[in-house]
PDB file of C-alpha atoms in Angstrom:
ATOM      1  CA  MET A   1     151.202  18.204  50.800  1.00 53.00           C
ATOM      2  CA  GLY A   2     147.356  18.452  49.971  1.00 64.00           C
ATOM      3  CA  ASP A   3     147.152  21.863  51.017  1.00 90.00           C
ATOM      4  CA  ALA A   4     150.184  22.936  48.420  1.00 94.00           C
ATOM      5  CA  LEU A   5     148.564  20.574  45.906  1.00 96.00           C
ATOM      6  CA  ASP A   6     145.426  22.505  46.225  1.00 96.00           C
ATOM      7  CA  ARG A   7     146.723  26.116  45.781  1.00 97.00           C
ATOM      8  CA  LEU A   8     148.654  24.349  42.940  1.00 97.00           C
ATOM      9  CA  ASP A   9     145.452  23.651  41.563  1.00 97.00           C
ATOM     10  CA  ALA A  10     143.968  26.977  41.954  1.00 97.00           C
ATOM     11  CA  GLU A  11     146.937  29.010  40.666  1.00 98.00           C
ATOM     12  CA  ILE A  12     147.010  27.174  37.383  1.00 98.00           C
ATOM     13  CA  THR A  13     143.412  27.721  36.903  1.00 98.00           C
ATOM     14  CA  VAL A  14     143.944  31.486  36.631  1.00 98.00           C
ATOM     15  CA  CYS A  15     146.907  30.869  34.695  1.00 98.00           C
ATOM     16  CA  ARG A  16     146.857  33.966  31.977  1.00 98.00           C
ATOM     17  CA  ARG A  17     150.954  33.143  31.017  1.00 97.00           C
ATOM     18  CA  CYS A  18     150.449  32.001  26.952  1.00 98.00           C
ATOM     19  CA  PRO A  19     148.281  34.431  24.973  1.00 98.00           C
ATOM     20  CA  ARG A  20     147.418  32.527  22.026  1.00 98.00           C
ATOM     21  CA  LEU A  21     146.271  29.768  24.381  1.00 98.00           C
ATOM     22  CA  VAL A  22     144.338  31.845  26.797  1.00 98.00           C
ATOM     23  CA  ALA A  23     142.746  33.206  23.527  1.00 98.00           C
ATOM     24  CA  TRP A  24     141.807  29.960  22.087  1.00 98.00           C
ATOM     25  CA  ARG A  25     140.044  28.209  24.718  1.00 98.00           C
ATOM     26  CA  GLU A  26     138.058  31.614  25.752  1.00 98.00           C
ATOM     27  CA  GLU A  27     137.141  31.278  21.952  1.00 98.00           C
ATOM     28  CA  VAL A  28     135.788  27.496  22.334  1.00 98.00           C
ATOM     29  CA  ALA A  29     133.901  28.366  25.275  1.00 98.00           C
ATOM     30  CA  ALA A  30     132.432  30.701  23.345  1.00 98.00           C
ATOM     31  CA  THR A  31     131.782  29.383  20.371  1.00 97.00           C
ATOM     32  CA  LYS A  32     131.459  26.160  21.509  1.00 97.00           C
ATOM     33  CA  ARG A  33     130.698  22.951  19.427  1.00 96.00           C
ATOM     34  CA  ALA A  34     126.476  22.683  18.643  1.00 96.00           C
ATOM     35  CA  ALA A  35     126.313  19.352  21.363  1.00 95.00           C
ATOM     36  CA  PHE A  36     126.678  21.119  23.880  1.00 97.00           C
ATOM     37  CA  ARG A  37     125.486  24.496  23.158  1.00 96.00           C
ATOM     38  CA  ASP A  38     123.653  24.841  26.326  1.00 96.00           C
ATOM     39  CA  GLU A  39     126.413  23.738  28.279  1.00 96.00           C
ATOM     40  CA  GLU A  40     129.017  26.376  30.387  1.00 97.00           C
ATOM     41  CA  TYR A  41     132.529  25.456  28.928  1.00 98.00           C
ATOM     42  CA  TRP A  42     134.809  25.770  31.814  1.00 98.00           C
ATOM     43  CA  GLY A  43     137.281  27.956  29.291  1.00 98.00           C
ATOM     44  CA  ARG A  44     140.540  27.697  31.706  1.00 98.00           C
ATOM     45  CA  PRO A  45     143.578  25.369  32.212  1.00 98.00           C
ATOM     46  CA  VAL A  46     142.693  22.695  33.618  1.00 98.00           C
ATOM     47  CA  PRO A  47     144.403  21.190  37.405  1.00 98.00           C
ATOM     48  CA  GLY A  48     145.338  17.435  37.709  1.00 98.00           C
ATOM     49  CA  PHE A  49     142.568  14.783  39.140  1.00 98.00           C
ATOM     50  CA  GLY A  50     143.212  12.345  41.757  1.00 98.00           C
ATOM     51  CA  PRO A  51     144.252  11.697  44.926  1.00 97.00           C
ATOM     52  CA  HIS A  52     147.470  13.798  46.824  1.00 96.00           C
ATOM     53  CA  ARG A  53     148.579  10.295  47.492  1.00 95.00           C
ATOM     54  CA  ALA A  54     149.311   8.577  44.498  1.00 98.00           C
ATOM     55  CA  PRO A  55     152.182   6.226  43.642  1.00 98.00           C
ATOM     56  CA  ILE A  56     151.027   6.189  39.893  1.00 98.00           C
ATOM     57  CA  ALA A  57     151.253   9.354  37.633  1.00 98.00           C
ATOM     58  CA  ILE A  58     149.421  10.127  34.355  1.00 98.00           C
ATOM     59  CA  LEU A  59     151.299  12.423  32.076  1.00 98.00           C
ATOM     60  CA  GLY A  60     149.253  13.342  28.768  1.00 98.00           C
ATOM     61  CA  LEU A  61     150.123  16.451  26.319  1.00 97.00           C
ATOM     62  CA  ALA A  62     146.757  19.404  26.695  1.00 98.00           C
ATOM     63  CA  PRO A  63     143.592  19.123  27.669  1.00 98.00           C
ATOM     64  CA  ALA A  64     140.828  18.635  24.536  1.00 97.00           C
ATOM     65  CA  ALA A  65     138.982  21.339  23.649  1.00 97.00           C
ATOM     66  CA  HIS A  66     135.481  20.042  23.922  1.00 97.00           C
ATOM     67  CA  GLY A  67     136.477  17.651  26.754  1.00 98.00           C
ATOM     68  CA  GLY A  68     138.555  19.354  29.521  1.00 98.00           C
ATOM     69  CA  ASN A  69     138.052  22.763  28.467  1.00 98.00           C
ATOM     70  CA  ARG A  70     134.440  21.985  28.206  1.00 98.00           C
ATOM     71  CA  THR A  71     134.018  20.223  32.127  1.00 98.00           C
ATOM     72  CA  GLY A  72     136.950  21.317  33.891  1.00 98.00           C
ATOM     73  CA  ARG A  73     138.773  17.716  34.601  1.00 98.00           C
ATOM     74  CA  ILE A  74     141.424  16.464  32.356  1.00 98.00           C
ATOM     75  CA  PHE A  75     140.095  13.314  29.707  1.00 98.00           C
ATOM     76  CA  THR A  76     136.472  14.100  30.956  1.00 98.00           C
ATOM     77  CA  GLY A  77     133.954  14.337  28.324  1.00 97.00           C
ATOM     78  CA  ASP A  78     135.433  13.101  25.150  1.00 96.00           C
ATOM     79  CA  ARG A  79     136.486  10.109  23.396  1.00 95.00           C
ATOM     80  CA  SER A  80     139.712   9.699  24.781  1.00 97.00           C
ATOM     81  CA  GLY A  81     138.921  10.094  28.459  1.00 97.00           C
ATOM     82  CA  ASP A  82     136.178   7.369  27.282  1.00 97.00           C
ATOM     83  CA  VAL A  83     138.678   5.079  26.775  1.00 98.00           C
ATOM     84  CA  LEU A  84     141.476   5.796  29.546  1.00 98.00           C
ATOM     85  CA  PHE A  85     139.139   5.866  32.137  1.00 98.00           C
ATOM     86  CA  ALA A  86     137.739   2.490  30.897  1.00 98.00           C
ATOM     87  CA  ALA A  87     140.743   0.493  30.942  1.00 98.00           C
ATOM     88  CA  LEU A  88     141.365   2.588  34.345  1.00 98.00           C
ATOM     89  CA  HIS A  89     138.168   0.905  35.467  1.00 98.00           C
ATOM     90  CA  ARG A  90     139.402  -2.400  34.447  1.00 98.00           C
ATOM     91  CA  ALA A  91     142.168  -1.867  36.228  1.00 98.00           C
ATOM     92  CA  GLY A  92     140.670  -1.096  39.721  1.00 98.00           C
ATOM     93  CA  LEU A  93     142.651   2.428  39.605  1.00 98.00           C
ATOM     94  CA  ALA A  94     138.639   4.019  38.878  1.00 98.00           C
ATOM     95  CA  ASN A  95     135.449   2.845  40.362  1.00 98.00           C
ATOM     96  CA  GLN A  96     133.856   3.661  37.219  1.00 98.00           C
ATOM     97  CA  PRO A  97     134.662   3.395  33.581  1.00 98.00           C
ATOM     98  CA  THR A  98     133.225   7.055  32.646  1.00 97.00           C
ATOM     99  CA  SER A  99     133.708  10.960  33.130  1.00 97.00           C
ATOM    100  CA  THR A 100     131.524  12.895  31.927  1.00 97.00           C
ATOM    101  CA  SER A 101     130.965  15.631  34.383  1.00 97.00           C
ATOM    102  CA  SER A 102     133.165  17.391  36.784  1.00 96.00           C
ATOM    103  CA  ASP A 103     130.668  16.070  39.669  1.00 96.00           C
ATOM    104  CA  ASP A 104     129.667  12.745  37.978  1.00 97.00           C
ATOM    105  CA  GLY A 105     130.810  11.050  41.475  1.00 97.00           C
ATOM    106  CA  LEU A 106     134.509   9.524  39.508  1.00 98.00           C
ATOM    107  CA  THR A 107     137.000   8.772  42.113  1.00 98.00           C
ATOM    108  CA  LEU A 108     140.832   7.334  41.257  1.00 98.00           C
ATOM    109  CA  ARG A 109     142.984   4.837  43.335  1.00 98.00           C
ATOM    110  CA  GLY A 110     146.158   5.652  43.814  1.00 98.00           C
ATOM    111  CA  THR A 111     146.834   7.826  40.442  1.00 98.00           C
ATOM    112  CA  ARG A 112     146.683  10.918  39.245  1.00 98.00           C
ATOM    113  CA  ILE A 113     145.989  12.448  35.943  1.00 98.00           C
ATOM    114  CA  PHE A 114     147.819  15.983  34.868  1.00 98.00           C
ATOM    115  CA  ALA A 115     149.169  17.277  31.857  1.00 98.00           C
ATOM    116  CA  ALA A 116     152.474  18.745  30.463  1.00 98.00           C
ATOM    117  CA  VAL A 117     150.446  21.735  28.990  1.00 98.00           C
ATOM    118  CA  ARG A 118     147.346  22.752  31.392  1.00 98.00           C
ATOM    119  CA  CYS A 119     145.759  24.580  28.375  1.00 98.00           C
ATOM    120  CA  ALA A 120     143.490  23.546  24.848  1.00 98.00           C
ATOM    121  CA  PRO A 121     146.033  24.366  21.986  1.00 98.00           C
ATOM    122  CA  PRO A 122     144.917  24.772  18.918  1.00 97.00           C
ATOM    123  CA  ASP A 123     145.138  21.902  16.483  1.00 95.00           C
ATOM    124  CA  ASN A 124     146.758  19.725  19.864  1.00 93.00           C
ATOM    125  CA  LYS A 125     149.846  21.300  19.392  1.00 96.00           C
ATOM    126  CA  PRO A 126     151.788  23.509  21.667  1.00 97.00           C
ATOM    127  CA  THR A 127     154.076  25.564  20.893  1.00 95.00           C
ATOM    128  CA  PRO A 128     157.835  24.567  22.683  1.00 92.00           C
ATOM    129  CA  ALA A 129     157.469  28.246  24.569  1.00 94.00           C
ATOM    130  CA  GLU A 130     153.852  27.031  25.508  1.00 97.00           C
ATOM    131  CA  ARG A 131     155.441  23.604  26.720  1.00 94.00           C
ATOM    132  CA  ASP A 132     158.351  25.893  28.625  1.00 95.00           C
ATOM    133  CA  ASN A 133     155.243  27.952  30.097  1.00 97.00           C
ATOM    134  CA  CYS A 134     153.863  25.509  31.350  1.00 98.00           C
ATOM    135  CA  ALA A 135     156.737  23.848  33.161  1.00 98.00           C
ATOM    136  CA  PRO A 136     157.348  24.683  35.807  1.00 98.00           C
ATOM    137  CA  PHE A 137     153.095  23.575  36.955  1.00 98.00           C
ATOM    138  CA  LEU A 138     154.419  19.741  36.373  1.00 98.00           C
ATOM    139  CA  HIS A 139     157.309  20.448  38.048  1.00 98.00           C
ATOM    140  CA  ARG A 140     156.051  21.803  41.287  1.00 97.00           C
ATOM    141  CA  GLU A 141     152.884  18.861  40.819  1.00 98.00           C
ATOM    142  CA  MET A 142     155.858  15.861  40.766  1.00 97.00           C
ATOM    143  CA  ARG A 143     157.624  17.745  43.390  1.00 97.00           C
ATOM    144  CA  GLU A 144     154.495  17.442  45.821  1.00 97.00           C
ATOM    145  CA  LEU A 145     153.961  14.079  44.831  1.00 97.00           C
ATOM    146  CA  VAL A 146     157.351  12.768  45.471  1.00 96.00           C
ATOM    147  CA  PRO A 147     156.890  10.610  48.353  1.00 95.00           C
ATOM    148  CA  ASP A 148     154.658   7.935  47.034  1.00 97.00           C
ATOM    149  CA  LEU A 149     155.141   8.256  43.438  1.00 98.00           C
ATOM    150  CA  ARG A 150     156.647   5.330  41.989  1.00 98.00           C
ATOM    151  CA  VAL A 151     155.447   5.198  38.094  1.00 98.00           C
ATOM    152  CA  VAL A 152     154.703   7.873  35.542  1.00 98.00           C
ATOM    153  CA  VAL A 153     152.275   6.422  32.789  1.00 98.00           C
ATOM    154  CA  ALA A 154     152.912   8.954  30.006  1.00 98.00           C
ATOM    155  CA  LEU A 155     150.607   9.015  27.238  1.00 98.00           C
ATOM    156  CA  GLY A 156     152.611   9.915  23.951  1.00 98.00           C
ATOM    157  CA  ALA A 157     156.121  11.561  22.738  1.00 97.00           C
ATOM    158  CA  PHE A 158     154.977  14.892  23.517  1.00 97.00           C
ATOM    159  CA  ALA A 159     154.127  13.985  27.406  1.00 97.00           C
ATOM    160  CA  TRP A 160     157.802  11.502  27.323  1.00 97.00           C
ATOM    161  CA  ALA A 161     159.579  14.851  26.414  1.00 96.00           C
ATOM    162  CA  ALA A 162     157.803  16.637  28.997  1.00 97.00           C
ATOM    163  CA  PHE A 163     158.843  14.395  31.668  1.00 97.00           C
ATOM    164  CA  TRP A 164     162.585  14.453  31.552  1.00 97.00           C
ATOM    165  CA  PRO A 165     163.164  18.521  32.501  1.00 96.00           C
ATOM    166  CA  ALA A 166     160.547  17.877  35.467  1.00 97.00           C
ATOM    167  CA  ALA A 167     163.185  14.767  36.341  1.00 97.00           C
ATOM    168  CA  ARG A 168     165.920  16.946  36.373  1.00 97.00           C
ATOM    169  CA  ALA A 169     164.093  19.698  38.387  1.00 97.00           C
ATOM    170  CA  VAL A 170     162.749  17.381  40.790  1.00 97.00           C
ATOM    171  CA  TYR A 171     165.244  14.488  40.864  1.00 97.00           C
ATOM    172  CA  GLY A 172     168.524  15.346  40.164  1.00 96.00           C
ATOM    173  CA  VAL A 173     168.066  12.655  37.476  1.00 94.00           C
ATOM    174  CA  ALA A 174     168.379  12.323  34.217  1.00 88.00           C
ATOM    175  CA  PRO A 175     170.198   9.519  31.837  1.00 91.00           C
ATOM    176  CA  ALA A 176     173.079   9.603  30.004  1.00 85.00           C
ATOM    177  CA  ARG A 177     171.483   9.359  26.636  1.00 92.00           C
ATOM    178  CA  LYS A 178     168.976  10.180  25.114  1.00 93.00           C
ATOM    179  CA  VAL A 179     165.654   7.598  25.390  1.00 97.00           C
ATOM    180  CA  PRO A 180     162.928   7.136  22.189  1.00 97.00           C
ATOM    181  CA  PHE A 181     159.313   6.813  23.052  1.00 98.00           C
ATOM    182  CA  GLY A 182     157.955   4.049  22.771  1.00 98.00           C
ATOM    183  CA  HIS A 183     154.649   1.668  23.406  1.00 98.00           C
ATOM    184  CA  GLY A 184     155.687  -0.086  26.157  1.00 98.00           C
ATOM    185  CA  THR A 185     158.883   1.658  27.015  1.00 98.00           C
ATOM    186  CA  LEU A 186     160.553   1.156  30.664  1.00 98.00           C
ATOM    187  CA  TRP A 187     163.434   3.138  31.564  1.00 98.00           C
ATOM    188  CA  ARG A 188     164.561   3.320  35.363  1.00 97.00           C
ATOM    189  CA  ALA A 189     167.019   5.296  37.659  1.00 95.00           C
ATOM    190  CA  ASP A 190     167.628   5.040  41.341  1.00 95.00           C
ATOM    191  CA  GLY A 191     165.610   8.064  43.283  1.00 94.00           C
ATOM    192  CA  ALA A 192     163.154   9.024  40.181  1.00 97.00           C
ATOM    193  CA  PRO A 193     160.064   7.445  39.416  1.00 98.00           C
ATOM    194  CA  ALA A 194     160.222   4.801  36.826  1.00 98.00           C
ATOM    195  CA  LEU A 195     159.136   5.583  34.037  1.00 98.00           C
ATOM    196  CA  LEU A 196     156.310   3.978  31.356  1.00 98.00           C
ATOM    197  CA  GLY A 197     155.192   4.660  27.713  1.00 98.00           C
ATOM    198  CA  CYS A 198     151.753   4.271  26.265  1.00 98.00           C
ATOM    199  CA  TYR A 199     150.345   5.520  22.730  1.00 98.00           C
ATOM    200  CA  HIS A 200     148.130   8.511  23.485  1.00 98.00           C
ATOM    201  CA  VAL A 201     144.202   7.553  23.727  1.00 98.00           C
ATOM    202  CA  SER A 202     143.311   9.697  20.828  1.00 97.00           C
ATOM    203  CA  GLN A 203     140.998   8.901  18.592  1.00 95.00           C
ATOM    204  CA  GLN A 204     143.751   8.329  15.913  1.00 95.00           C
ATOM    205  CA  ASN A 205     145.152   5.669  17.657  1.00 98.00           C
ATOM    206  CA  THR A 206     142.273   4.144  18.779  1.00 97.00           C
ATOM    207  CA  PHE A 207     140.097   4.030  15.902  1.00 96.00           C
ATOM    208  CA  THR A 208     142.815   2.574  13.688  1.00 97.00           C
ATOM    209  CA  GLY A 209     143.951  -0.249  15.854  1.00 97.00           C
ATOM    210  CA  ARG A 210     147.102   1.287  16.783  1.00 98.00           C
ATOM    211  CA  LEU A 211     146.303   1.343  20.827  1.00 98.00           C
ATOM    212  CA  THR A 212     143.574  -1.835  21.545  1.00 98.00           C
ATOM    213  CA  PRO A 213     142.132  -1.879  24.985  1.00 98.00           C
ATOM    214  CA  GLY A 214     144.241  -5.317  26.097  1.00 98.00           C
ATOM    215  CA  MET A 215     147.505  -3.086  24.966  1.00 98.00           C
ATOM    216  CA  LEU A 216     145.904  -0.322  27.609  1.00 98.00           C
ATOM    217  CA  ASP A 217     145.439  -3.372  29.885  1.00 98.00           C
ATOM    218  CA  GLU A 218     148.795  -4.535  30.395  1.00 98.00           C
ATOM    219  CA  VAL A 219     150.251  -0.941  30.205  1.00 98.00           C
ATOM    220  CA  PHE A 220     148.066  -0.545  33.570  1.00 98.00           C
ATOM    221  CA  ALA A 221     148.856  -4.064  34.985  1.00 98.00           C
ATOM    222  CA  ARG A 222     152.142  -2.906  34.409  1.00 98.00           C
ATOM    223  CA  ALA A 223     152.200   0.436  36.461  1.00 98.00           C
ATOM    224  CA  LYS A 224     150.330  -1.513  39.164  1.00 98.00           C
ATOM    225  CA  GLU A 225     153.644  -3.789  39.737  1.00 98.00           C
ATOM    226  CA  LEU A 226     155.778  -1.062  39.436  1.00 98.00           C
ATOM    227  CA  ALA A 227     154.048   0.714  42.175  1.00 98.00           C
ATOM    228  CA  GLY A 228     153.179  -1.715  43.840  1.00 97.00           C
ATOM    229  CA  LEU A 229     149.722  -1.968  44.328  1.00 96.00           C
ATOM    230  CA  SER A 230     147.884  -5.401  44.418  1.00 75.00           C
TER     231      SER A 230
END
């Protein structure tokens, strides 16, 4: 299993299936943000991060232009990551509360993080075609996690929607009718991991108070319970 995930990660990092995303991620990596002008940007698709055997998965939308697209690690080097990893640390799922670079010593416990789309999209909005181009990566990653995966935390409605094709492809399971996204919404079915909704850790949500640290703590406490982690 570990070798298969390593091969998948390597394949993801050289993908060029979506011309618009390739052009954008490389443009951002070349022009840079002033605060990071002395850094070398990753500028490629961003693979998953975390142990190969994980009962909890966190599914996001896509890397941030000056976060994961800069550092090469999902949710790393931006405000969203600051909020997410602080919460994971409080929950005992991360060894430190910050994620600033790919070599900062961060490790996760029983948790793997990946995105529905692996390249940073303009305005954080992938097109339906780009989502579909990237879906096979998500399906393959979830397939490798099958022996251990017990719960998927979907960060936002986009990730929530991306879960259903993966559930059908990997587990052969689908709900009889559409399940609307909601913070704290839980979907369960025999033979598949539970799906737990959480507002995205975007600045739009955290700065306005729509998503608070306490709300995140409740989500990860529930995820640990569902995963059987003490």
